[in-house]
XYZ file of N, CA and C in Angstrom:
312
model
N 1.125 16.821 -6.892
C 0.970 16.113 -5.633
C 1.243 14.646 -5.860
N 1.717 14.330 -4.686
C 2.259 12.649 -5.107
C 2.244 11.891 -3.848
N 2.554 10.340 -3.663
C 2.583 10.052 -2.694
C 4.143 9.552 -3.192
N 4.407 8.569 -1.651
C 6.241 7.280 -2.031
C 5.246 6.840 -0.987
N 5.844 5.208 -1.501
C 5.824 4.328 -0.612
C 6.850 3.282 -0.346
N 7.128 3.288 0.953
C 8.220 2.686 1.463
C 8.244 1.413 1.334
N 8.847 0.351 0.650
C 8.507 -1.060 0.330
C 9.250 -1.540 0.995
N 10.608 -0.826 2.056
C 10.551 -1.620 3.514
C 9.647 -2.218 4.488
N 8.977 -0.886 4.107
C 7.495 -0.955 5.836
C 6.533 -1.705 4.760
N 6.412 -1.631 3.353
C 4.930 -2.322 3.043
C 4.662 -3.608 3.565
N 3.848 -4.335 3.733
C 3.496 -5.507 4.629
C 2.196 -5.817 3.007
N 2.233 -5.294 2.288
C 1.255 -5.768 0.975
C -0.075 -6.217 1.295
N -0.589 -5.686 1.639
C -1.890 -6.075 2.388
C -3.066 -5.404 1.592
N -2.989 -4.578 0.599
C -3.085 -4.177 -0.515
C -4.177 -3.255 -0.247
N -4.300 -2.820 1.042
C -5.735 -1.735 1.477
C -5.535 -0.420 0.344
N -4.505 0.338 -0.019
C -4.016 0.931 -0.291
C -4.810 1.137 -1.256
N -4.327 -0.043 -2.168
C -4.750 -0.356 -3.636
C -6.547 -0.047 -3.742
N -7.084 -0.635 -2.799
C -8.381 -0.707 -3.231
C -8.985 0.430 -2.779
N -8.300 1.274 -1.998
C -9.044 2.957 -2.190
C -8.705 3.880 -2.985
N -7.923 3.903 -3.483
C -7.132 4.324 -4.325
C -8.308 5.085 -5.731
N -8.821 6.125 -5.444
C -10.175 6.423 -6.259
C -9.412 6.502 -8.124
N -8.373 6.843 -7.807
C -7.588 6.797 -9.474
C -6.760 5.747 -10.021
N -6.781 4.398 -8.970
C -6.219 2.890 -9.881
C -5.240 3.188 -9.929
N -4.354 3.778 -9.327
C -3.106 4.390 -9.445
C -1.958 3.655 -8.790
N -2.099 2.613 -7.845
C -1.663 1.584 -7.002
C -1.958 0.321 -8.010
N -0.836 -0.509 -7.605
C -0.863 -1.968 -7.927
C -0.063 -2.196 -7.520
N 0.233 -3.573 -7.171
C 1.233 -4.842 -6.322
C 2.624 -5.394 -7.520
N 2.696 -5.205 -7.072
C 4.842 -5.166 -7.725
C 4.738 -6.748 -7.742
N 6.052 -7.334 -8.092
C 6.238 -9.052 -8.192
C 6.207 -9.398 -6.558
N 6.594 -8.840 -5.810
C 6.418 -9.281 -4.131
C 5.224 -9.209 -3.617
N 4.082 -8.593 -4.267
C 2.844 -8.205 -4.002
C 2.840 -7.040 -3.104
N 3.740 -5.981 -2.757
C 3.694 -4.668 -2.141
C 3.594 -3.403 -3.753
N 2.614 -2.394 -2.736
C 2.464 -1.540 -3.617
C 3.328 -0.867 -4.142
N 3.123 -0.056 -5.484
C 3.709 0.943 -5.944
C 2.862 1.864 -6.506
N 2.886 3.258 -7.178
C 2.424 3.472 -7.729
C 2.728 3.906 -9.181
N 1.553 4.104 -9.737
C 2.085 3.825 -11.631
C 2.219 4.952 -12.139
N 1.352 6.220 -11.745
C 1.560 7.703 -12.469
C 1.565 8.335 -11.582
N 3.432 8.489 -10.959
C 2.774 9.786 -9.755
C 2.544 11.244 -10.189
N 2.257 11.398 -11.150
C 1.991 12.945 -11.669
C 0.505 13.036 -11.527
N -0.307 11.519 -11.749
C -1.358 11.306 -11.851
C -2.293 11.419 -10.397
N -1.536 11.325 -9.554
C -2.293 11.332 -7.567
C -2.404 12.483 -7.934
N -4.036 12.487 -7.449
C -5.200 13.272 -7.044
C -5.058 14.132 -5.689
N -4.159 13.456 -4.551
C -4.089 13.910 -3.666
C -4.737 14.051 -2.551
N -5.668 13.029 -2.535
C -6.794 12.488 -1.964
C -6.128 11.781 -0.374
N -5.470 11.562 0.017
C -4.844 10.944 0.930
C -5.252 9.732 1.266
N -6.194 8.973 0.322
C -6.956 7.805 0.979
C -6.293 6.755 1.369
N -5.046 6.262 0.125
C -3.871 5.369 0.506
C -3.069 5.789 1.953
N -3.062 6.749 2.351
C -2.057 7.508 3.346
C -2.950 6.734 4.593
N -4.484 6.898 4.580
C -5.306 6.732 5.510
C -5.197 5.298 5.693
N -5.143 4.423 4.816
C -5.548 3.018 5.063
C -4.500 2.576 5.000
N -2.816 2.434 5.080
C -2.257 2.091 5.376
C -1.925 1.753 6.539
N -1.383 0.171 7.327
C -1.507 0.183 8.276
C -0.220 0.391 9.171
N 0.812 0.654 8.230
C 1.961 0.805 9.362
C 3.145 1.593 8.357
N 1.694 2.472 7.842
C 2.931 3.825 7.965
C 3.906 3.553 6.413
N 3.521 3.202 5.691
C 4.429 3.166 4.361
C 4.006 4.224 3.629
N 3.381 4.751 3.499
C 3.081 5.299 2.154
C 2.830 7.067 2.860
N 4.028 7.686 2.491
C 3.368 9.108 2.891
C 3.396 10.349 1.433
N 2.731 11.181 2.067
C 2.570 12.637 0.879
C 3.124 13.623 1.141
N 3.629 13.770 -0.172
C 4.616 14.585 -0.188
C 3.889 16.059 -0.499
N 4.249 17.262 0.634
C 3.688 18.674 0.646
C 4.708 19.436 0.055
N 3.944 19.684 -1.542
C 5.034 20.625 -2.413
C 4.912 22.142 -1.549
N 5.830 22.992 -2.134
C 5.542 24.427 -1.984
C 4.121 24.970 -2.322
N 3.499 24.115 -3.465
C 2.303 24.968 -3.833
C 1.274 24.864 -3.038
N 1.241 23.653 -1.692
C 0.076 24.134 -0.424
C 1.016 24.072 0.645
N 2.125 24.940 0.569
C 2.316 25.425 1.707
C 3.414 23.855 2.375
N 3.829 23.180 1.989
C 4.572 22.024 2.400
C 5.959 22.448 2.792
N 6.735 23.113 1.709
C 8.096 23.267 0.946
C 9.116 21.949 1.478
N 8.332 21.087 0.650
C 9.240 19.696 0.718
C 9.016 18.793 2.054
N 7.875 18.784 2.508
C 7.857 18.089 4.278
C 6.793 16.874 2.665
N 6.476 16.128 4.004
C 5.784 14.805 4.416
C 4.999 14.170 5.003
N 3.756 13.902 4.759
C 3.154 13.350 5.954
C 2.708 12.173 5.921
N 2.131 11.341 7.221
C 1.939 9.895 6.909
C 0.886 9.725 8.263
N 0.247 8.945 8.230
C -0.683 8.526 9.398
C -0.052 7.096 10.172
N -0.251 6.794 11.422
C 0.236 6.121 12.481
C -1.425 5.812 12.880
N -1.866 4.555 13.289
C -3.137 4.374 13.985
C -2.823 3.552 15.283
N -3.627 3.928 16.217
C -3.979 3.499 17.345
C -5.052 3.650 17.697
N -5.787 2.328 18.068
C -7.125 1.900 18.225
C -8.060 2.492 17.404
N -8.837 3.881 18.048
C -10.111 4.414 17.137
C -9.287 5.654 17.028
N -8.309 5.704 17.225
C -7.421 7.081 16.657
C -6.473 6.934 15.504
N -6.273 8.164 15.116
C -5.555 8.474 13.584
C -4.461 9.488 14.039
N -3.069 9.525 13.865
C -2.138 10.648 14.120
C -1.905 10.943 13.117
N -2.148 11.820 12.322
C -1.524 12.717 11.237
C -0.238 13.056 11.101
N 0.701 12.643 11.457
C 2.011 13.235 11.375
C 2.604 13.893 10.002
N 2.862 15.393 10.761
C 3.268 16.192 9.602
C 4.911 16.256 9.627
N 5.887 16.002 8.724
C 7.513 16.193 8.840
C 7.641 16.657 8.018
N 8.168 18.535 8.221
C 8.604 19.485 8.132
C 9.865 19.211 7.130
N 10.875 19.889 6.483
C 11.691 19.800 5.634
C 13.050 19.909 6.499
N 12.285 20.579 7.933
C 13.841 19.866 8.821
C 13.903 19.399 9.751
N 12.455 18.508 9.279
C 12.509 17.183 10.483
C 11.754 17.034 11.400
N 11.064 18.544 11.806
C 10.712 18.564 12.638
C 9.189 18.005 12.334
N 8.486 17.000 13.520
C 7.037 17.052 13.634
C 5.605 17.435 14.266
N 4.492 17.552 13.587
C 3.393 18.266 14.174
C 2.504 16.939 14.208
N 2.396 16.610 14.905
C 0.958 15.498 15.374
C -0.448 15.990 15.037
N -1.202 15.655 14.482
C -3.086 16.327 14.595
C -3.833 14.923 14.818
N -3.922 14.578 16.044
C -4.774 13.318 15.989
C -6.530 13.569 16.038
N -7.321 12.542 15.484
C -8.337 12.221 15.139
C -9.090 11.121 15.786
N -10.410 11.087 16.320
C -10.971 10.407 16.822
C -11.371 9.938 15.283
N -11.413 8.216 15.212
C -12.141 7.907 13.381
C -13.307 7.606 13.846
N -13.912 7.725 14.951
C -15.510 7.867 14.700
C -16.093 9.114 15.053
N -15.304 9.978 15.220
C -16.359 11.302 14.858
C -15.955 12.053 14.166
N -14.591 11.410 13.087
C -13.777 11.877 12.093
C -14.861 12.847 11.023
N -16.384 12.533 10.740
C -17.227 13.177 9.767
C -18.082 14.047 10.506
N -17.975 14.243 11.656
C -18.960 15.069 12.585
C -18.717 16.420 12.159
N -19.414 17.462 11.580
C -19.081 18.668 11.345
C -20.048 19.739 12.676
C-alpha cells in the first residue's frame, strides 16, 4: 500500500507530515511533501485526510480489491468526499459528515 503526492497541487503546508503515524513524509528543498519509504505506508489514510487540496492520493492495489484505482479526499466545510477513481476513470463519491465521522 502506498500513497503519490502530487507536488503540483502541494501548497506545503505540511499537515500531512505531522499525521503521518510512520514519519514517512518530509518537506523536499521547496518545502512540499514527499514520501521516503513507500513500501513502508501503513495505509492509514491519515495524510489523504488532512490534505487540503487534494495532493496526495492512495493507491488501491488488487490485494483490497482496488486493481490499480485511486483515491483522494476533497473537503467542504464540515464535509469530507472520498473520491474513489476506478482504473477507468470512472468515480464513486462517499461523503462524510467530520463531526459525526466517529459516531458508531
Amino acid at each position: 500500500m502506498s500513497i503519490r503526492i502530487n507536488k503540483d497541487n502541494c501548497i506545503g503546508c505540511g499537515g500531512c507530515r505531522q499525521v503521518c503515524p510512520g514519519s514517512l513524509l518530509y518537506a523536499d528543498e521547496q518545502g512540499k511533501s514527499e514520501i521516503r519509504y513507500p513500501q513502508d505506508c501503513w495505509g492509514c489514510t491519515s495524510c489523504v485526510k488532512e490534505c487540503p487540496v487534494a495532493a496526495i492520493q492512495f493507491y488501491l492495489g488488487a490485494d483490497i480489491g482496488g486493481r490499480g484505482g485511486y483515491l483522494y479526499t476533497r473537503r467542504e466545510k464540515n464535509y469530507l468526499h472520498w473520491v474513489m477513481v476506478g482504473p477507468d476513470g470512472t468515480e464513486t463519491v462517499i461523503t462524510i459528515d467530520k463531526h459525526k465521522a466517529n459516531a458508531y
